[in-house]
Amino acid sequence: FSQALAIRSYTKFVMGIAVSMLTYPFLLVGDLMAVNNCGLQAGLPPYSPVFKSWIHCWKYLSVQGQLFRGSSLLFRRVSSGSCFALE
């Protein structure tokens, strides 16, 4: 009986990580759309393009290789074509 509880807790932990990995792009797109063209400097060009819809945002991030940016706890992914303005 104790083994079933241990397996259940490990399964719950692993499934939680898997679900968060699958839903991360939706969270990222939602966050970007929240600041999109709202007047904040981070949501305006040259820092971020103005998106027409969340689908446009998703496609843009996918083409740029940025759909999973910031999703890893252990390391950071940086696509070779990324360019960020620094002041």
mmCIF file of N, CA and C in Angstrom:
data_model
loop_
_atom_site.group_PDB
_atom_site.id
_atom_site.type_symbol
_atom_site.label_atom_id
_atom_site.label_comp_id
_atom_site.label_asym_id
_atom_site.label_seq_id
_atom_site.Cartn_x
_atom_site.Cartn_y
_atom_site.Cartn_z
ATOM 1 N N PHE A 1 0.821 -1.206 0.000
ATOM 2 C CA PHE A 1 0.000 0.000 0.000
ATOM 3 C C PHE A 1 0.860 1.264 0.000
ATOM 4 N N SER A 2 1.982 1.215 0.738
ATOM 5 C CA SER A 2 2.855 2.393 0.804
ATOM 6 C C SER A 2 3.545 2.647 -0.536
ATOM 7 N N GLN A 3 3.801 1.576 -1.287
ATOM 8 C CA GLN A 3 4.413 1.753 -2.601
ATOM 9 C C GLN A 3 3.451 2.458 -3.552
ATOM 10 N N ALA A 4 2.175 2.155 -3.450
ATOM 11 C CA ALA A 4 1.183 2.802 -4.309
ATOM 12 C C ALA A 4 1.120 4.297 -4.007
ATOM 13 N N LEU A 5 1.222 4.677 -2.743
ATOM 14 C CA LEU A 5 1.226 6.094 -2.380
ATOM 15 C C LEU A 5 2.470 6.795 -2.909
ATOM 16 N N ALA A 6 3.613 6.119 -2.820
ATOM 17 C CA ALA A 6 4.856 6.710 -3.324
ATOM 18 C C ALA A 6 4.797 6.881 -4.838
ATOM 19 N N ILE A 7 4.298 5.866 -5.520
ATOM 20 C CA ILE A 7 4.187 5.950 -6.980
ATOM 21 C C ILE A 7 3.214 7.057 -7.365
ATOM 22 N N ARG A 8 2.121 7.172 -6.633
ATOM 23 C CA ARG A 8 1.128 8.211 -6.916
ATOM 24 C C ARG A 8 1.728 9.606 -6.727
ATOM 25 N N SER A 9 2.516 9.799 -5.676
ATOM 26 C CA SER A 9 3.110 11.117 -5.436
ATOM 27 C C SER A 9 4.150 11.461 -6.496
ATOM 28 N N TYR A 10 4.964 10.475 -6.910
ATOM 29 C CA TYR A 10 5.942 10.730 -7.963
ATOM 30 C C TYR A 10 5.249 11.008 -9.290
ATOM 31 N N THR A 11 4.191 10.251 -9.577
ATOM 32 C CA THR A 11 3.447 10.464 -10.816
ATOM 33 C C THR A 11 2.823 11.855 -10.839
ATOM 34 N N LYS A 12 2.273 12.278 -9.720
ATOM 35 C CA LYS A 12 1.679 13.608 -9.626
ATOM 36 C C LYS A 12 2.734 14.691 -9.873
ATOM 37 N N PHE A 13 3.920 14.504 -9.310
ATOM 38 C CA PHE A 13 5.019 15.462 -9.480
ATOM 39 C C PHE A 13 5.452 15.539 -10.947
ATOM 40 N N VAL A 14 5.671 14.378 -11.567
ATOM 41 C CA VAL A 14 6.132 14.336 -12.957
ATOM 42 C C VAL A 14 5.066 14.882 -13.897
ATOM 43 N N MET A 15 3.815 14.544 -13.657
ATOM 44 C CA MET A 15 2.737 15.049 -14.511
ATOM 45 C C MET A 15 2.577 16.563 -14.368
ATOM 46 N N GLY A 16 2.804 17.087 -13.171
ATOM 47 C CA GLY A 16 2.757 18.532 -12.974
ATOM 48 C C GLY A 16 3.810 19.248 -13.797
ATOM 49 N N ILE A 17 5.012 18.685 -13.829
ATOM 50 C CA ILE A 17 6.091 19.265 -14.637
ATOM 51 C C ILE A 17 5.745 19.163 -16.122
ATOM 52 N N ALA A 18 5.224 18.011 -16.550
ATOM 53 C CA ALA A 18 4.883 17.820 -17.963
ATOM 54 C C ALA A 18 3.789 18.795 -18.397
ATOM 55 N N VAL A 19 2.774 18.962 -17.581
ATOM 56 C CA VAL A 19 1.685 19.876 -17.926
ATOM 57 C C VAL A 19 2.184 21.319 -17.975
ATOM 58 N N SER A 20 3.048 21.692 -17.034
ATOM 59 C CA SER A 20 3.566 23.064 -17.054
ATOM 60 C C SER A 20 4.447 23.307 -18.274
ATOM 61 N N MET A 21 5.165 22.286 -18.730
ATOM 62 C CA MET A 21 5.975 22.444 -19.939
ATOM 63 C C MET A 21 5.086 22.595 -21.177
ATOM 64 N N LEU A 22 3.976 21.878 -21.200
ATOM 65 C CA LEU A 22 3.079 21.956 -22.353
ATOM 66 C C LEU A 22 2.298 23.267 -22.396
ATOM 67 N N THR A 23 1.982 23.823 -21.248
ATOM 68 C CA THR A 23 1.187 25.048 -21.218
ATOM 69 C C THR A 23 2.035 26.313 -21.162
ATOM 70 N N TYR A 24 3.349 26.188 -21.013
ATOM 71 C CA TYR A 24 4.213 27.362 -20.897
ATOM 72 C C TYR A 24 4.089 28.326 -22.083
ATOM 73 N N PRO A 25 4.066 27.838 -23.334
ATOM 74 C CA PRO A 25 3.929 28.792 -24.442
ATOM 75 C C PRO A 25 2.659 29.640 -24.352
ATOM 76 N N PHE A 26 1.563 29.062 -23.859
ATOM 77 C CA PHE A 26 0.326 29.830 -23.702
ATOM 78 C C PHE A 26 0.488 30.916 -22.647
ATOM 79 N N LEU A 27 1.185 30.604 -21.559
ATOM 80 C CA LEU A 27 1.443 31.604 -20.528
ATOM 81 C C LEU A 27 2.322 32.730 -21.063
ATOM 82 N N LEU A 28 3.339 32.380 -21.827
ATOM 83 C CA LEU A 28 4.240 33.374 -22.401
ATOM 84 C C LEU A 28 3.494 34.294 -23.360
ATOM 85 N N VAL A 29 2.698 33.716 -24.241
ATOM 86 C CA VAL A 29 1.933 34.519 -25.199
ATOM 87 C C VAL A 29 0.937 35.412 -24.457
ATOM 88 N N GLY A 30 0.302 34.876 -23.428
ATOM 89 C CA GLY A 30 -0.639 35.675 -22.644
ATOM 90 C C GLY A 30 0.033 36.850 -21.961
ATOM 91 N N ASP A 31 1.218 36.618 -21.410
ATOM 92 C CA ASP A 31 1.955 37.707 -20.771
ATOM 93 C C ASP A 31 2.377 38.768 -21.779
ATOM 94 N N LEU A 32 2.837 38.329 -22.946
ATOM 95 C CA LEU A 32 3.240 39.291 -23.980
ATOM 96 C C LEU A 32 2.047 40.079 -24.497
ATOM 97 N N MET A 33 0.904 39.423 -24.631
ATOM 98 C CA MET A 33 -0.289 40.130 -25.105
ATOM 99 C C MET A 33 -0.810 41.107 -24.048
ATOM 100 N N ALA A 34 -0.521 40.846 -22.787
ATOM 101 C CA ALA A 34 -0.972 41.752 -21.721
ATOM 102 C C ALA A 34 -0.261 43.098 -21.794
ATOM 103 N N VAL A 35 1.002 43.098 -22.213
ATOM 104 C CA VAL A 35 1.747 44.356 -22.312
ATOM 105 C C VAL A 35 1.837 44.869 -23.741
ATOM 106 N N ASN A 36 1.242 44.148 -24.683
ATOM 107 C CA ASN A 36 1.307 44.511 -26.092
ATOM 108 C C ASN A 36 0.590 45.835 -26.349
ATOM 109 N N ASN A 37 1.358 46.824 -26.779
ATOM 110 C CA ASN A 37 0.828 48.129 -27.178
ATOM 111 C C ASN A 37 -0.022 48.784 -26.085
ATOM 112 N N CYS A 38 0.382 48.598 -24.827
ATOM 113 C CA CYS A 38 -0.400 49.167 -23.719
ATOM 114 C C CYS A 38 0.165 50.494 -23.229
ATOM 115 N N GLY A 39 1.260 50.934 -23.803
ATOM 116 C CA GLY A 39 1.863 52.190 -23.378
ATOM 117 C C GLY A 39 3.158 51.993 -22.625
ATOM 118 N N LEU A 40 3.380 50.791 -22.097
ATOM 119 C CA LEU A 40 4.663 50.509 -21.448
ATOM 120 C C LEU A 40 5.738 50.369 -22.515
ATOM 121 N N GLN A 41 6.937 50.802 -22.201
ATOM 122 C CA GLN A 41 8.017 50.753 -23.171
ATOM 123 C C GLN A 41 8.348 49.311 -23.573
ATOM 124 N N ALA A 42 8.195 48.360 -22.661
ATOM 125 C CA ALA A 42 8.496 46.959 -22.967
ATOM 126 C C ALA A 42 7.529 46.370 -23.989
ATOM 127 N N GLY A 43 6.346 46.948 -24.137
ATOM 128 C CA GLY A 43 5.358 46.434 -25.070
ATOM 129 C C GLY A 43 5.313 47.162 -26.398
ATOM 130 N N LEU A 44 6.278 48.046 -26.634
ATOM 131 C CA LEU A 44 6.312 48.830 -27.868
ATOM 132 C C LEU A 44 7.618 48.595 -28.616
ATOM 133 N N PRO A 45 7.639 48.850 -29.937
ATOM 134 C CA PRO A 45 8.901 48.750 -30.678
ATOM 135 C C PRO A 45 9.919 49.735 -30.118
ATOM 136 N N PRO A 46 11.178 49.453 -30.102
ATOM 137 C CA PRO A 46 11.925 48.337 -30.684
ATOM 138 C C PRO A 46 12.041 47.134 -29.750
ATOM 139 N N TYR A 47 11.461 47.199 -28.553
ATOM 140 C CA TYR A 47 11.589 46.111 -27.594
ATOM 141 C C TYR A 47 10.676 44.935 -27.913
ATOM 142 N N SER A 48 9.532 45.211 -28.479
ATOM 143 C CA SER A 48 8.569 44.178 -28.838
ATOM 144 C C SER A 48 7.728 44.693 -29.997
ATOM 145 N N PRO A 49 7.471 43.829 -30.978
ATOM 146 C CA PRO A 49 6.579 44.277 -32.056
ATOM 147 C C PRO A 49 5.150 44.371 -31.541
ATOM 148 N N VAL A 50 4.337 45.125 -32.242
ATOM 149 C CA VAL A 50 2.919 45.223 -31.890
ATOM 150 C C VAL A 50 2.199 44.080 -32.602
ATOM 151 N N PHE A 51 1.527 43.237 -31.822
ATOM 152 C CA PHE A 51 0.858 42.067 -32.376
ATOM 153 C C PHE A 51 -0.623 42.360 -32.609
ATOM 154 N N LYS A 52 -1.163 41.805 -33.695
ATOM 155 C CA LYS A 52 -2.579 41.973 -34.021
ATOM 156 C C LYS A 52 -3.452 41.058 -33.172
ATOM 157 N N SER A 53 -2.963 39.844 -32.898
ATOM 158 C CA SER A 53 -3.716 38.865 -32.127
ATOM 159 C C SER A 53 -2.740 37.921 -31.441
ATOM 160 N N TRP A 54 -3.271 37.067 -30.574
ATOM 161 C CA TRP A 54 -2.401 36.119 -29.883
ATOM 162 C C TRP A 54 -1.833 35.101 -30.866
ATOM 163 N N ILE A 55 -2.558 34.816 -31.947
ATOM 164 C CA ILE A 55 -2.049 33.881 -32.955
ATOM 165 C C ILE A 55 -0.852 34.492 -33.678
ATOM 166 N N HIS A 56 -0.928 35.787 -33.973
ATOM 167 C CA HIS A 56 0.198 36.496 -34.599
ATOM 168 C C HIS A 56 1.411 36.463 -33.666
ATOM 169 N N CYS A 57 1.175 36.666 -32.377
ATOM 170 C CA CYS A 57 2.245 36.620 -31.383
ATOM 171 C C CYS A 57 2.867 35.227 -31.327
ATOM 172 N N TRP A 58 2.022 34.189 -31.314
ATOM 173 C CA TRP A 58 2.494 32.798 -31.262
ATOM 174 C C TRP A 58 3.368 32.485 -32.475
ATOM 175 N N LYS A 59 2.894 32.859 -33.666
ATOM 176 C CA LYS A 59 3.652 32.589 -34.893
ATOM 177 C C LYS A 59 4.979 33.334 -34.895
ATOM 178 N N TYR A 60 4.973 34.578 -34.439
ATOM 179 C CA TYR A 60 6.201 35.368 -34.376
ATOM 180 C C TYR A 60 7.222 34.702 -33.449
ATOM 181 N N LEU A 61 6.789 34.312 -32.253
ATOM 182 C CA LEU A 61 7.694 33.666 -31.307
ATOM 183 C C LEU A 61 8.197 32.330 -31.839
ATOM 184 N N SER A 62 7.337 31.601 -32.507
ATOM 185 C CA SER A 62 7.730 30.312 -33.066
ATOM 186 C C SER A 62 8.808 30.468 -34.138
ATOM 187 N N VAL A 63 8.623 31.434 -35.029
ATOM 188 C CA VAL A 63 9.609 31.680 -36.091
ATOM 189 C C VAL A 63 10.939 32.135 -35.496
ATOM 190 N N GLN A 64 10.877 32.956 -34.441
ATOM 191 C CA GLN A 64 12.087 33.472 -33.798
ATOM 192 C C GLN A 64 12.770 32.425 -32.913
ATOM 193 N N GLY A 65 12.110 31.309 -32.657
ATOM 194 C CA GLY A 65 12.665 30.293 -31.760
ATOM 195 C C GLY A 65 12.574 30.711 -30.300
ATOM 196 N N GLN A 66 11.613 31.558 -29.962
ATOM 197 C CA GLN A 66 11.488 32.115 -28.620
ATOM 198 C C GLN A 66 10.259 31.599 -27.873
ATOM 199 N N LEU A 67 9.584 30.590 -28.396
ATOM 200 C CA LEU A 67 8.337 30.127 -27.804
ATOM 201 C C LEU A 67 8.528 29.509 -26.422
ATOM 202 N N PHE A 68 9.704 29.006 -26.135
ATOM 203 C CA PHE A 68 9.981 28.407 -24.829
ATOM 204 C C PHE A 68 11.027 29.191 -24.049
ATOM 205 N N ARG A 69 11.202 30.464 -24.375
ATOM 206 C CA ARG A 69 12.222 31.258 -23.682
ATOM 207 C C ARG A 69 11.873 31.404 -22.206
ATOM 208 N N GLY A 70 12.866 31.166 -21.374
ATOM 209 C CA GLY A 70 12.671 31.290 -19.940
ATOM 210 C C GLY A 70 11.951 30.136 -19.300
ATOM 211 N N SER A 71 11.727 29.038 -20.018
ATOM 212 C CA SER A 71 10.935 27.945 -19.472
ATOM 213 C C SER A 71 11.747 26.965 -18.638
ATOM 214 N N SER A 72 13.044 26.981 -18.740
ATOM 215 C CA SER A 72 13.857 26.003 -18.031
ATOM 216 C C SER A 72 14.293 26.527 -16.669
ATOM 217 N N LEU A 73 14.281 25.646 -15.698
ATOM 218 C CA LEU A 73 14.754 26.012 -14.368
ATOM 219 C C LEU A 73 16.273 25.909 -14.253
ATOM 220 N N LEU A 74 16.879 25.048 -15.054
ATOM 221 C CA LEU A 74 18.302 24.761 -14.898
ATOM 222 C C LEU A 74 19.202 25.539 -15.845
ATOM 223 N N PHE A 75 18.730 25.866 -17.027
ATOM 224 C CA PHE A 75 19.555 26.607 -17.985
ATOM 225 C C PHE A 75 18.666 27.498 -18.830
ATOM 226 N N ARG A 76 19.268 28.455 -19.497
ATOM 227 C CA ARG A 76 18.523 29.394 -20.349
ATOM 228 C C ARG A 76 18.842 29.129 -21.801
ATOM 229 N N ARG A 77 17.812 29.149 -22.625
ATOM 230 C CA ARG A 77 17.991 28.990 -24.065
ATOM 231 C C ARG A 77 18.056 30.371 -24.705
ATOM 232 N N VAL A 78 18.984 30.537 -25.629
ATOM 233 C CA VAL A 78 19.072 31.777 -26.387
ATOM 234 C C VAL A 78 19.205 31.384 -27.854
ATOM 235 N N SER A 79 18.295 31.862 -28.665
ATOM 236 C CA SER A 79 18.383 31.554 -30.080
ATOM 237 C C SER A 79 19.498 32.384 -30.697
ATOM 238 N N SER A 80 20.074 31.875 -31.761
ATOM 239 C CA SER A 80 21.228 32.549 -32.370
ATOM 240 C C SER A 80 20.853 33.880 -33.007
ATOM 241 N N GLY A 81 19.592 34.051 -33.386
ATOM 242 C CA GLY A 81 19.185 35.282 -34.058
ATOM 243 C C GLY A 81 18.648 36.340 -33.127
ATOM 244 N N SER A 82 18.704 36.130 -31.803
ATOM 245 C CA SER A 82 18.111 37.119 -30.905
ATOM 246 C C SER A 82 19.001 38.338 -30.776
ATOM 247 N N CYS A 83 18.316 39.431 -30.706
ATOM 248 C CA CYS A 83 18.992 40.717 -30.555
ATOM 249 C C CYS A 83 18.189 41.557 -29.575
ATOM 250 N N PHE A 84 18.815 42.015 -28.516
ATOM 251 C CA PHE A 84 18.109 42.770 -27.509
ATOM 252 C C PHE A 84 18.752 44.136 -27.351
ATOM 253 N N ALA A 85 17.913 45.153 -27.259
ATOM 254 C CA ALA A 85 18.399 46.507 -27.084
ATOM 255 C C ALA A 85 18.748 46.743 -25.625
ATOM 256 N N LEU A 86 19.918 47.252 -25.370
ATOM 257 C CA LEU A 86 20.351 47.578 -24.015
ATOM 258 C C LEU A 86 20.617 49.061 -23.892
ATOM 259 N N GLU A 87 20.235 49.612 -22.772
ATOM 260 C CA GLU A 87 20.494 51.041 -22.559
ATOM 261 C C GLU A 87 21.429 51.238 -21.405
#
